[in-house]
Short mmCIF file of C-alpha atoms in Angstrom, two decimals:
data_model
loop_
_atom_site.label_atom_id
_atom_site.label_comp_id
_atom_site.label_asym_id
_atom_site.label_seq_id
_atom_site.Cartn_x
_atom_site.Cartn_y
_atom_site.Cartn_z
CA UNK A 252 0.00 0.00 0.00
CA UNK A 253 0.96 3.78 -0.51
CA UNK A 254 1.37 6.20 2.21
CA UNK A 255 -0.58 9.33 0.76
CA UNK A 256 -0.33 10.84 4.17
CA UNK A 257 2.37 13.50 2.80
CA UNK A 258 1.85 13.40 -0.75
CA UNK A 259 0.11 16.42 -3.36
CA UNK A 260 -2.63 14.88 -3.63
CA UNK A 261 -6.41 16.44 -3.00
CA UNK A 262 -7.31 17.27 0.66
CA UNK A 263 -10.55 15.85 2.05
CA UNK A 264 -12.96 18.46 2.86
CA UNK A 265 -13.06 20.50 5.72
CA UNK A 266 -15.93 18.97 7.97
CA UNK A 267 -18.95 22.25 9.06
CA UNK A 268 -19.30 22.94 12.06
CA UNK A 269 -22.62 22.38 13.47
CA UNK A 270 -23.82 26.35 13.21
CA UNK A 271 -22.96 26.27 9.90
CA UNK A 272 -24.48 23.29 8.77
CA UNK A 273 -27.75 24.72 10.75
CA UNK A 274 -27.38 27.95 8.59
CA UNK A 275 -27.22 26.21 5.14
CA UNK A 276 -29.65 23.74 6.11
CA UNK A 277 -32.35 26.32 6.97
CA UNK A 278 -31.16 28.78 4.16
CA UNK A 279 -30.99 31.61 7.02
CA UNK A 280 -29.10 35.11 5.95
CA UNK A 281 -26.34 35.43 8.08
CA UNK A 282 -26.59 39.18 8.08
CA UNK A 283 -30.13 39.11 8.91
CA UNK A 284 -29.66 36.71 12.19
CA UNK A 285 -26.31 39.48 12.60
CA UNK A 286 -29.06 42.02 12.78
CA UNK A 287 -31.48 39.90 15.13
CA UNK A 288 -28.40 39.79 17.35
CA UNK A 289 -27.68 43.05 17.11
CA UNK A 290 -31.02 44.33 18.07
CA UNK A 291 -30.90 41.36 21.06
CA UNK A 292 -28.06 43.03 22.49
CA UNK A 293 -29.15 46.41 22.44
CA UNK A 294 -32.33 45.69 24.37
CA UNK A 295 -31.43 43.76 26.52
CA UNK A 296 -28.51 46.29 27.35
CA UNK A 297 -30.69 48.79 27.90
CA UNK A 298 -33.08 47.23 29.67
CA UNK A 299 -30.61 45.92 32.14
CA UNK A 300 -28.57 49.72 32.36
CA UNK A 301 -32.19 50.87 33.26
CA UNK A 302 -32.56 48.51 35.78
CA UNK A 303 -29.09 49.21 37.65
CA UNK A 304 -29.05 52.53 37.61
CA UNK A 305 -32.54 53.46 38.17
CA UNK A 306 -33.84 50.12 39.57
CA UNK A 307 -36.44 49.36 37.08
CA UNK A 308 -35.48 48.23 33.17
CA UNK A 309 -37.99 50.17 31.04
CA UNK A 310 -37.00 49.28 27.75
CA UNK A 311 -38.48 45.41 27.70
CA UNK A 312 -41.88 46.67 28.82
CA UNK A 313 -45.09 46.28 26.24
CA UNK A 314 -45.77 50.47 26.42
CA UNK A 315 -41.80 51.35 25.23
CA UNK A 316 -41.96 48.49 22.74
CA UNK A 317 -45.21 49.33 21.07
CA UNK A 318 -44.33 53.09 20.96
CA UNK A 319 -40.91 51.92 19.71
CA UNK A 320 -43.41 49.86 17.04
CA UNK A 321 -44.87 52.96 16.32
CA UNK A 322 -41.70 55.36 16.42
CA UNK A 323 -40.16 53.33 13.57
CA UNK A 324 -43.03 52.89 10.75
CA UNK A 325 -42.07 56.18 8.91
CA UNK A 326 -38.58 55.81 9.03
CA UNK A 327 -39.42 52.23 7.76
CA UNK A 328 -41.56 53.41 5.55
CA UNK A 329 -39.30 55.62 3.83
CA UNK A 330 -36.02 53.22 4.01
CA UNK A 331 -38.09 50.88 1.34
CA UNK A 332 -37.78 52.83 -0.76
CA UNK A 333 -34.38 53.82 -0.06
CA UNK A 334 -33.03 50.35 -0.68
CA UNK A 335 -34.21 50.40 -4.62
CA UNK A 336 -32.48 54.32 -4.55
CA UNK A 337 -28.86 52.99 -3.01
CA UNK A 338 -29.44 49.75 -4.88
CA UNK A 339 -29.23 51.56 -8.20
CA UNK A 340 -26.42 53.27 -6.88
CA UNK A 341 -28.15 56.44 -6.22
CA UNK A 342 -28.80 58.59 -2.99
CA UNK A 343 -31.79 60.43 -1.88
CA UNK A 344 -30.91 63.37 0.36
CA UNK A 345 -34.20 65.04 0.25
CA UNK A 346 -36.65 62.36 1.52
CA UNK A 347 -36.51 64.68 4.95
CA UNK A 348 -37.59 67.84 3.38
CA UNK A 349 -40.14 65.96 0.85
CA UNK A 350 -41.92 64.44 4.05
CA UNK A 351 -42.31 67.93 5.65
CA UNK A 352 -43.55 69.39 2.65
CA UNK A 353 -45.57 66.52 2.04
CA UNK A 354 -47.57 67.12 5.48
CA UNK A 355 -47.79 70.82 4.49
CA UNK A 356 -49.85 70.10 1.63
CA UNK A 357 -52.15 67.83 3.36
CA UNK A 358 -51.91 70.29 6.35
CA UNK A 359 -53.44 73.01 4.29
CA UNK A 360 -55.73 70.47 2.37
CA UNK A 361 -57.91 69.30 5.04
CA UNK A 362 -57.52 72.25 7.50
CA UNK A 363 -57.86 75.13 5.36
CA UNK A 364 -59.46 74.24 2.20
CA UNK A 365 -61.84 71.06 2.17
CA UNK A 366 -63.88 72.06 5.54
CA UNK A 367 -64.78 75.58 3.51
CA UNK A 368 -66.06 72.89 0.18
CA UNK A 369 -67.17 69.84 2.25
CA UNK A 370 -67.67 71.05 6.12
CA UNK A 371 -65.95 69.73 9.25
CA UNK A 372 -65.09 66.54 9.66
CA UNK A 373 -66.24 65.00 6.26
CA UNK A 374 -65.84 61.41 5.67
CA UNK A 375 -63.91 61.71 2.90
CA UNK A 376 -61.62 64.87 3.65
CA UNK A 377 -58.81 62.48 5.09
CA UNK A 378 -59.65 60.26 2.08
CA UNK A 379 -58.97 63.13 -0.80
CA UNK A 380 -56.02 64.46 1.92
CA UNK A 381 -54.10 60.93 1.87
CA UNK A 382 -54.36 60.86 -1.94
CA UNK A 383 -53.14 64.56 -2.20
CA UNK A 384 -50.00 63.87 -0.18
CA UNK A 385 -49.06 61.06 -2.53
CA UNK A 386 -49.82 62.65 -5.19
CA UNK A 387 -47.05 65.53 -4.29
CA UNK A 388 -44.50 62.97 -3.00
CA UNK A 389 -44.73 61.30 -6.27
CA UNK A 390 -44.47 64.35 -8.72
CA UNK A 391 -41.57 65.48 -6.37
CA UNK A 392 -39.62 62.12 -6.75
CA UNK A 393 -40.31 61.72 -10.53
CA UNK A 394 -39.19 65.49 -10.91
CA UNK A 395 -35.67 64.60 -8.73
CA UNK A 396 -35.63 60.83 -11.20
CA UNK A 397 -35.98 63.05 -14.90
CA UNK A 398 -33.24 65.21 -13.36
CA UNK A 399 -30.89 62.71 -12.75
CA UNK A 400 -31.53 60.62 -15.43
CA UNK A 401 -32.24 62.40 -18.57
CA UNK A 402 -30.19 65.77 -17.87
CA UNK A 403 -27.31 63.90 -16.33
CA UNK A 404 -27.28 65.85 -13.08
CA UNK A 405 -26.13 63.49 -10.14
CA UNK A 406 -28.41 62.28 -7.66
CA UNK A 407 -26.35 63.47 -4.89
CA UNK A 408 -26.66 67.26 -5.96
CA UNK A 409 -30.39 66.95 -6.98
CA UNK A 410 -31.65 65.50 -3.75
CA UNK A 411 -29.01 67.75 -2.14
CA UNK A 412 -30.78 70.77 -3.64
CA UNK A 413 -33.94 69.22 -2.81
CA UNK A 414 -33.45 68.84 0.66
CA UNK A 415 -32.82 72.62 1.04
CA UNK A 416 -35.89 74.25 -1.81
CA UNK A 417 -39.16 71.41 -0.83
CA UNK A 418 -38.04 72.41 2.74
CA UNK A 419 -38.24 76.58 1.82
CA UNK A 420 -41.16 75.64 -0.39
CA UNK A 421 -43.37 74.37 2.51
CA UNK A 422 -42.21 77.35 4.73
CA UNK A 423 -43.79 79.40 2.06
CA UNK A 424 -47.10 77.74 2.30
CA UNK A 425 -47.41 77.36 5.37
CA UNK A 426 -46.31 81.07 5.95
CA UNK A 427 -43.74 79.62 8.79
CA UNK A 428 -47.35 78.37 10.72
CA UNK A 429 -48.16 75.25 12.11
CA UNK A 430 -51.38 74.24 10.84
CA UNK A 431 -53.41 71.90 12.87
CA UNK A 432 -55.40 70.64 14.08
CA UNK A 433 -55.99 67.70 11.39
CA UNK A 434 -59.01 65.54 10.95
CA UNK A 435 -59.81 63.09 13.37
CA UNK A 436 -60.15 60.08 11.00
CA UNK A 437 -56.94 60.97 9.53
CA UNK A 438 -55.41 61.11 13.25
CA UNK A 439 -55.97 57.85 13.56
CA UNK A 440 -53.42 57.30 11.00
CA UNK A 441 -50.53 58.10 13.60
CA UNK A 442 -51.47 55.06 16.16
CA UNK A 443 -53.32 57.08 18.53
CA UNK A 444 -55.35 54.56 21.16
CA UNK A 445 -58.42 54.82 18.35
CA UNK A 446 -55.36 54.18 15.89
CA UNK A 447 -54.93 50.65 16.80
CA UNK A 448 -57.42 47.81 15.97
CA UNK A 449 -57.46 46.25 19.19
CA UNK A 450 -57.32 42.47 20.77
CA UNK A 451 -59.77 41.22 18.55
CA UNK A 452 -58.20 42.43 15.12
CA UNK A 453 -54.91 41.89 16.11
CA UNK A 454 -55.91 37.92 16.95
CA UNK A 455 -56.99 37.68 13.47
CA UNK A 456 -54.37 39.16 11.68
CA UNK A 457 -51.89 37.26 13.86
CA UNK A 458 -53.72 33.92 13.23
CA UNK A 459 -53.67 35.23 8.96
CA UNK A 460 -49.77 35.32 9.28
CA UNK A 461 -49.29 31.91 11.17
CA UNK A 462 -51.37 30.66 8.12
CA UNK A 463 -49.56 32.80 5.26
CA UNK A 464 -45.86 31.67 6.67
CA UNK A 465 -47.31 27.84 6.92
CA UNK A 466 -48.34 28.36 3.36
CA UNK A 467 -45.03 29.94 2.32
CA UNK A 468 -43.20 26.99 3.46
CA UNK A 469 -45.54 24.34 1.99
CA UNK A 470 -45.94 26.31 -1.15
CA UNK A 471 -42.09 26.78 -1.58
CA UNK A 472 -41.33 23.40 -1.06
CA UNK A 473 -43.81 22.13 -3.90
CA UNK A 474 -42.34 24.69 -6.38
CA UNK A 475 -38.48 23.42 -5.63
CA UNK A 476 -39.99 20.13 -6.32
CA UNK A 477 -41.99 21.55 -9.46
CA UNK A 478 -38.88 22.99 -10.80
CA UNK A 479 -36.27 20.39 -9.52
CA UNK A 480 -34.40 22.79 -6.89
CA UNK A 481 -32.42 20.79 -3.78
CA UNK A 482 -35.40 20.14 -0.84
CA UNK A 483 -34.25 21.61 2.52
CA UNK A 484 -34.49 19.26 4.94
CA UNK A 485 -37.97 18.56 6.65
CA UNK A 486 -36.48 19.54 10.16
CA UNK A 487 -35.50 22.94 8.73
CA UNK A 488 -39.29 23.40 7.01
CA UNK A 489 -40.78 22.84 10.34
CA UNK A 490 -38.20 25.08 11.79
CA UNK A 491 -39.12 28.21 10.12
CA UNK A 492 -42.67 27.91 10.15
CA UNK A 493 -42.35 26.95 14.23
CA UNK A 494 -40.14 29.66 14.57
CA UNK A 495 -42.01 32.53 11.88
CA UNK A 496 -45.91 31.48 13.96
CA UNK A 497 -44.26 31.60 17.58
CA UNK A 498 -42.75 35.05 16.60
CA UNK A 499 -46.17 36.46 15.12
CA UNK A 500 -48.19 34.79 17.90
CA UNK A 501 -45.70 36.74 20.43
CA UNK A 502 -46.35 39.66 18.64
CA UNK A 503 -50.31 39.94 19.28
CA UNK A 504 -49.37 38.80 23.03
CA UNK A 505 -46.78 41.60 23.26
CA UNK A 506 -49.22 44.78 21.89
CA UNK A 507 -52.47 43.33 23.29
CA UNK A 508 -50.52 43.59 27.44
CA UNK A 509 -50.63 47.10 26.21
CA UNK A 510 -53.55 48.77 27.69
CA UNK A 511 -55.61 51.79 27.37
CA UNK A 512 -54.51 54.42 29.99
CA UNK A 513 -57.19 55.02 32.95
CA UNK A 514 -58.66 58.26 31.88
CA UNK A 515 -59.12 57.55 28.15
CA UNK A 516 -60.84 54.16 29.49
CA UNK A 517 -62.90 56.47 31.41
CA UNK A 518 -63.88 58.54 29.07
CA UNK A 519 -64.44 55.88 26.77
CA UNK A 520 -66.94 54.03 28.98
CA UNK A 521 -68.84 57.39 29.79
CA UNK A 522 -69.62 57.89 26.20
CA UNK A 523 -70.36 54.59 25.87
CA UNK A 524 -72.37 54.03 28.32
CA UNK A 525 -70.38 51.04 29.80
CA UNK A 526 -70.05 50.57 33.52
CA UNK A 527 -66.98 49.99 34.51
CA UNK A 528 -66.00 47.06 37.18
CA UNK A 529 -64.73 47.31 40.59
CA UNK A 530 -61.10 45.53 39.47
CA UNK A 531 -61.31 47.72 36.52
CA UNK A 532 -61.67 47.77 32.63
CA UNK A 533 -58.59 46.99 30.48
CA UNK A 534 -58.73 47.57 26.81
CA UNK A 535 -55.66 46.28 24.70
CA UNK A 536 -54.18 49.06 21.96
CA UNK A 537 -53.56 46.05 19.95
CA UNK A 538 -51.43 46.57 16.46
CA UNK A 539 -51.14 50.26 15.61
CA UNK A 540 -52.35 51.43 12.06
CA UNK A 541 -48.83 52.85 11.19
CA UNK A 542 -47.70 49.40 12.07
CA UNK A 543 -49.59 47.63 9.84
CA UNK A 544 -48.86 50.34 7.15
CA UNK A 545 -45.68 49.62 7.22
CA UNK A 546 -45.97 46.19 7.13
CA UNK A 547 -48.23 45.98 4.18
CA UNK A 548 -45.56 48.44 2.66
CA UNK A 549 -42.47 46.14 3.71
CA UNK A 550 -44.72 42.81 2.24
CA UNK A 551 -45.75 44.34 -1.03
CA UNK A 552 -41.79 45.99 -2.07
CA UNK A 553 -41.05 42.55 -0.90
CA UNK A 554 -42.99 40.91 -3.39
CA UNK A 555 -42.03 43.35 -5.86
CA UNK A 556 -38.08 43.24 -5.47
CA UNK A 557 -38.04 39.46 -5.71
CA UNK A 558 -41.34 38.51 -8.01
CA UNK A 559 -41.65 41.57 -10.63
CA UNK A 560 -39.69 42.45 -13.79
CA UNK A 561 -39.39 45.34 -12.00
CA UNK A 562 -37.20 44.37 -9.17
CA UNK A 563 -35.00 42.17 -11.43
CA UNK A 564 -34.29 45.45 -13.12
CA UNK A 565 -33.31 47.64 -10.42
CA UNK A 566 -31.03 44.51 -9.00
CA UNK A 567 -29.48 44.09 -12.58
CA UNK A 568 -29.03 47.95 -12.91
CA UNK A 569 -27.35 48.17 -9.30
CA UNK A 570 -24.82 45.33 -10.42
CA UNK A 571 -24.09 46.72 -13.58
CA UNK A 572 -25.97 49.84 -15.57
CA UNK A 573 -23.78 49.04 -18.73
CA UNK A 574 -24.81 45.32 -18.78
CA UNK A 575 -28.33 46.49 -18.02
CA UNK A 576 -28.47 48.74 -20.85
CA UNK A 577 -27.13 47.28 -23.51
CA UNK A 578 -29.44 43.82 -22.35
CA UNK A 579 -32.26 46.69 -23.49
CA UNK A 580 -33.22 47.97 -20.04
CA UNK A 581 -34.44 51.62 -20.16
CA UNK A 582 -32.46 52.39 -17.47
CA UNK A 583 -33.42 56.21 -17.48
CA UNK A 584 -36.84 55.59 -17.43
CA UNK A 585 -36.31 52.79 -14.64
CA UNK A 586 -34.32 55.77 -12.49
CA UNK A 587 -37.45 57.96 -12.62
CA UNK A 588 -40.12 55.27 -11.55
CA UNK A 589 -37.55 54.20 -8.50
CA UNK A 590 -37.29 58.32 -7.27
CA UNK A 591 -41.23 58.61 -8.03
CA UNK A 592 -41.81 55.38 -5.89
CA UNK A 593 -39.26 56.74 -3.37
CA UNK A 594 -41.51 60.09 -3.36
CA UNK A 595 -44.24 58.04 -3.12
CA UNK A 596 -43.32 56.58 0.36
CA UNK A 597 -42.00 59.97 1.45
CA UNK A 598 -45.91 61.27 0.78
CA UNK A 599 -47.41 58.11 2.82
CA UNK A 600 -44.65 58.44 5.41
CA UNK A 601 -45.87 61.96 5.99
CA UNK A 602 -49.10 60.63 6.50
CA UNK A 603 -48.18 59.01 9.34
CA UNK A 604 -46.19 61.56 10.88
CA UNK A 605 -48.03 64.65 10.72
CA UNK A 606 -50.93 62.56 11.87
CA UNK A 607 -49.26 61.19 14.86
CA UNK A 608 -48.07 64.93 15.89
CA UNK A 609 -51.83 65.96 15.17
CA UNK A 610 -50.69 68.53 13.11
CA UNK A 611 -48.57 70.13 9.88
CA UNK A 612 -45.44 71.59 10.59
CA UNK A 613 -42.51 72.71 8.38
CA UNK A 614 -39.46 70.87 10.71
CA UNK A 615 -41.47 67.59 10.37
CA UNK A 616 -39.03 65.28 9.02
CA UNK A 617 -35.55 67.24 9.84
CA UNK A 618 -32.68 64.89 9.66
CA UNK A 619 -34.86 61.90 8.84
CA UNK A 620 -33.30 61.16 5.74
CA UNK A 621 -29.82 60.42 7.38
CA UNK A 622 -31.56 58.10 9.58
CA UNK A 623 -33.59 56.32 6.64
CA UNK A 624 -30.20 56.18 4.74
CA UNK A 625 -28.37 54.52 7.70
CA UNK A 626 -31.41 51.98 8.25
CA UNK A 627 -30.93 50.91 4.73
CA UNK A 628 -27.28 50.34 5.19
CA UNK A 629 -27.16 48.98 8.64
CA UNK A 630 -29.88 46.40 6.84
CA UNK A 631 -27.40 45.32 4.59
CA UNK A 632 -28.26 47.80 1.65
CA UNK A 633 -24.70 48.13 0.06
CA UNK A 634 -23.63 51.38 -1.39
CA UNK A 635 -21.52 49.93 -4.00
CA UNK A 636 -24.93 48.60 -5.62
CA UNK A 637 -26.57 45.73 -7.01
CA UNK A 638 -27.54 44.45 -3.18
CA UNK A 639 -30.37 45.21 -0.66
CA UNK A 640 -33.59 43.78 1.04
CA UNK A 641 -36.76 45.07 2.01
CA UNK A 642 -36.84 43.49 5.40
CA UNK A 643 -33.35 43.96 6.15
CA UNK A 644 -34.06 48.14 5.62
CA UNK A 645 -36.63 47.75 8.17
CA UNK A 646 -34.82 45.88 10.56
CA UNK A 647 -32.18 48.51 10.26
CA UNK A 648 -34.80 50.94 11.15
CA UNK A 649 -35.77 49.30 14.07
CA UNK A 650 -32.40 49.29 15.56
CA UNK A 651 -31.79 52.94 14.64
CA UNK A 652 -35.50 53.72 16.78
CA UNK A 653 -34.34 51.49 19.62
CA UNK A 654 -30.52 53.10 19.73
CA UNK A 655 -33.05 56.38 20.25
CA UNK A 656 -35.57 55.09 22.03
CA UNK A 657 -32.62 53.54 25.03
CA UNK A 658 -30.79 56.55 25.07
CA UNK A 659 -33.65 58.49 25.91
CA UNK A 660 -34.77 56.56 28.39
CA UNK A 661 -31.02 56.38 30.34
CA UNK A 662 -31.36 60.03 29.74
CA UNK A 663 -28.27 60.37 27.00
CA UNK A 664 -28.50 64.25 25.86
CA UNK A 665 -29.09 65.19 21.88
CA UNK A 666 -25.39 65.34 21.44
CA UNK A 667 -24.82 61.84 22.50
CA UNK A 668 -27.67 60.44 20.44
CA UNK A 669 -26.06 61.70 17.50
CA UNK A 670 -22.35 60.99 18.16
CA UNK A 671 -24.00 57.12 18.53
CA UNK A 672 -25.85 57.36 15.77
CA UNK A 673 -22.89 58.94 13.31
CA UNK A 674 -20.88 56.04 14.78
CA UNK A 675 -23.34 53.09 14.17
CA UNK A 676 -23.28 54.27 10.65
CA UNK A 677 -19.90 54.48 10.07
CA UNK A 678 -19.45 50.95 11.50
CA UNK A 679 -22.17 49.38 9.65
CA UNK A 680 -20.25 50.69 6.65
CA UNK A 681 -17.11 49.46 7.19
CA UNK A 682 -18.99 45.85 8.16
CA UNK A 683 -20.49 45.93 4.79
CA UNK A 684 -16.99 46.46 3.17
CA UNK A 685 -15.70 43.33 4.96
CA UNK A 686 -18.76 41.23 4.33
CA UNK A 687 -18.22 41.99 0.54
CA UNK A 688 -14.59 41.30 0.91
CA UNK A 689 -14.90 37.78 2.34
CA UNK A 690 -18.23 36.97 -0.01
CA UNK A 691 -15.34 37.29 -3.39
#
């Protein structure tokens, strides 16, 4: 026999550990569970500085996580659409200013012109409103998209000059005024207590998402075997959909402990006749509207990054506009839809911001679009192009909210929060750089 113990010849291959074989079995993105880690840390840190300095954690509680819930649906919102802008290879420096001016319009729409054609309160002033404010965010994004794309101007300078003329622009119409207050339908918008759906609804939805994630699974493993793809393994089927219904089923439990504070219960019951008992009368918030807003937003760009024509476009322009348009993409026109759909969001974000401050003012939305542009990348959005996910952007947002949300709550001044926040960006940079670099 031959000793091959010292010889040239091929080396058996390196045996997986048992994390990674978990993490190709299940298909998991390692930056997302990186993220989920992330964010695990964070709470929990703050929860437990809360607790040793001031003897009670209030970060883990159901009140700061629902308002954090709340907090983060328009920068969510908005980072959507960032991901298609940075994925193209693009920036958006006016989303900020667009918001603000954005809630102007509708500020002046249903305050100061529709009561004088329809009367107070209308049922469909916050209707027409909503529809007005997308209109303008659209028009403003295609405007910034032609720029950029047909007169050559970069994106950087248009959105930079954006950021400072739709911000003068809405102190003109507003005449430097804050214009409130808005209609009460459209209030509810902003996840007021009347802006959630309560127990009930939020049951349903939840038990609609343990079904749609059973379905996904099933449905995904008959189309591998439909098309001939490799089968994950059974375990790892069950896996996800345990793991995707325990996580929605928490969520309902988490926002229905949330209850309606004792004097809007009170008033509640007096105009509704309702007696309250002696140990009291607890009504869940349940899911907040701006929640579910931005969920339905994160599910449908979802759909439309990784199902459409559309999103194979924007992900084949991001990896390489040559390539793109000499394969016959219009790549110009493509760059205006993705700035009008980014203007879009900006206009429905500003929906849910001015209706959660109850009013229109011209500094709504100051420095939001650094924060939407460092979601995106802390999600994984890469600036080189060409890669980026919808629910990584909103996970990004989420941590940026609950960096906020904790150093508020340990009592961190404004210059803090911002040195943290500059920082986390930075970093999350420089971890997409080495991610890239070990990916070649």
């Amino acid at each position: 026999m031959t000793d091959t113990s010292n010889t040239g010849g091929p080396a058996a291959p390196a045996q997986k550990g048992p994390v990674a074989r978990f993490i190709q079995a299940t298909e998991l993105d390692t930056r997302l569970l990186g993220m989920l880690g992330a964010l695990a840390l964070i709470w929990v840190g703050f929860h437990v500085y809360g607790a040793v300095v001031n003897g009670f954690g209030a970060f883990l509680t159901p009140r700061n996580l629902w308002n954090l819930s709340v907090q983060t649906s328009s920068i969510g919102i908005m980072a959507c659409g960032m991901v298609l802008v940075i994925v193209t290879r693009h920036i958006d420096l006016s989303v900020g200013s667009v918001l603000g001016f954005c809630a102007i319009i509708m500020g002046v729409t249903q305050v100061w012109l529709l009561p004088q054609l329809l009367g107070l309160e209308h049922w469909a002033i916050w209707i027409i409103t909503v529809i007005v404010g997308l209109i303008t965010g659209t028009l403003i994004g295609a405007f910034h998209g032609y720029l950029i794309a047909y007169l050559s101007i970069p994106a950087f300078i248009v959105t930079l000059g954006g950021l400072l003329a739709w911000r003068g622009a809405g102190f003109l119409v507003a005449r430097g005024e804050t214009i409130s207050p808005v209609d009460s339908t459209f209030r509810l918008l902003g996840g007021t207590a009347d802006g959630a759906i309560g127990a009930t609804g939020s049951w349903i939805l939840g038990l609609i998402g343990v079904a749609a994630v059973i379905a996904s699974v099933v449905l995904g493993r008959r189309q591998r075997v439909t098309h001939g793809f490799a089968l994950r393994p059974v375990w790892a089927d069950w896996f996800i959909g345990i793991v995707g219904s325990a996580a929605l089923v928490g969520a309902v439990m988490l926002v229905n402990s949330y209850y309606w504070p004792r004097g809007i219960v009170r008033r509640y019951a007096e105009d509704n006749g309702i007696e309250i008992p002696p140990e009291g009368l607890f009504i869940s918030y349940g899911f907040a509207i701006p929640v579910l807003i931005l969920v339905a937003v994160g599910i449908i760009m979802s759909l439309v990054m990784s199902r459409t024509r559309f999103g194979r476009y924007v992900y084949a322009i991001g990896g390489n506009p040559e390539a793109a348009s000499l394969a016959g993409i219009n790549t110009k026109w493509m760059t205006v839809k993705i700035f009008a759909l980014m203007g879009f969001l900006a206009g429905l974000s500003a929906a849910v911001a001015s209706a959660r401050l109850g009013s229109a003012t011209n500094a709504l939305g100051t420095l939001d679009e650094l924060y939407v542009i460092a979601a995106a990348v802390i999600g994984g959005t890469s600036l080189a192009g060409g890669v980026g996910t919808i629910y990584g952007a909103i996970l990004g947002a989420v941590v940026m909210q609950s960096l906020q949300t904790g150093m508020v709550l340990i009592g961190f001044d404004a210059a803090i929060q911002q040195i943290v926040v500059g920082s986390v960006l930075v970093l999350a940079v420089y971890l997409d750089n080495l991610y890239r670099r070990a990916s070649k």
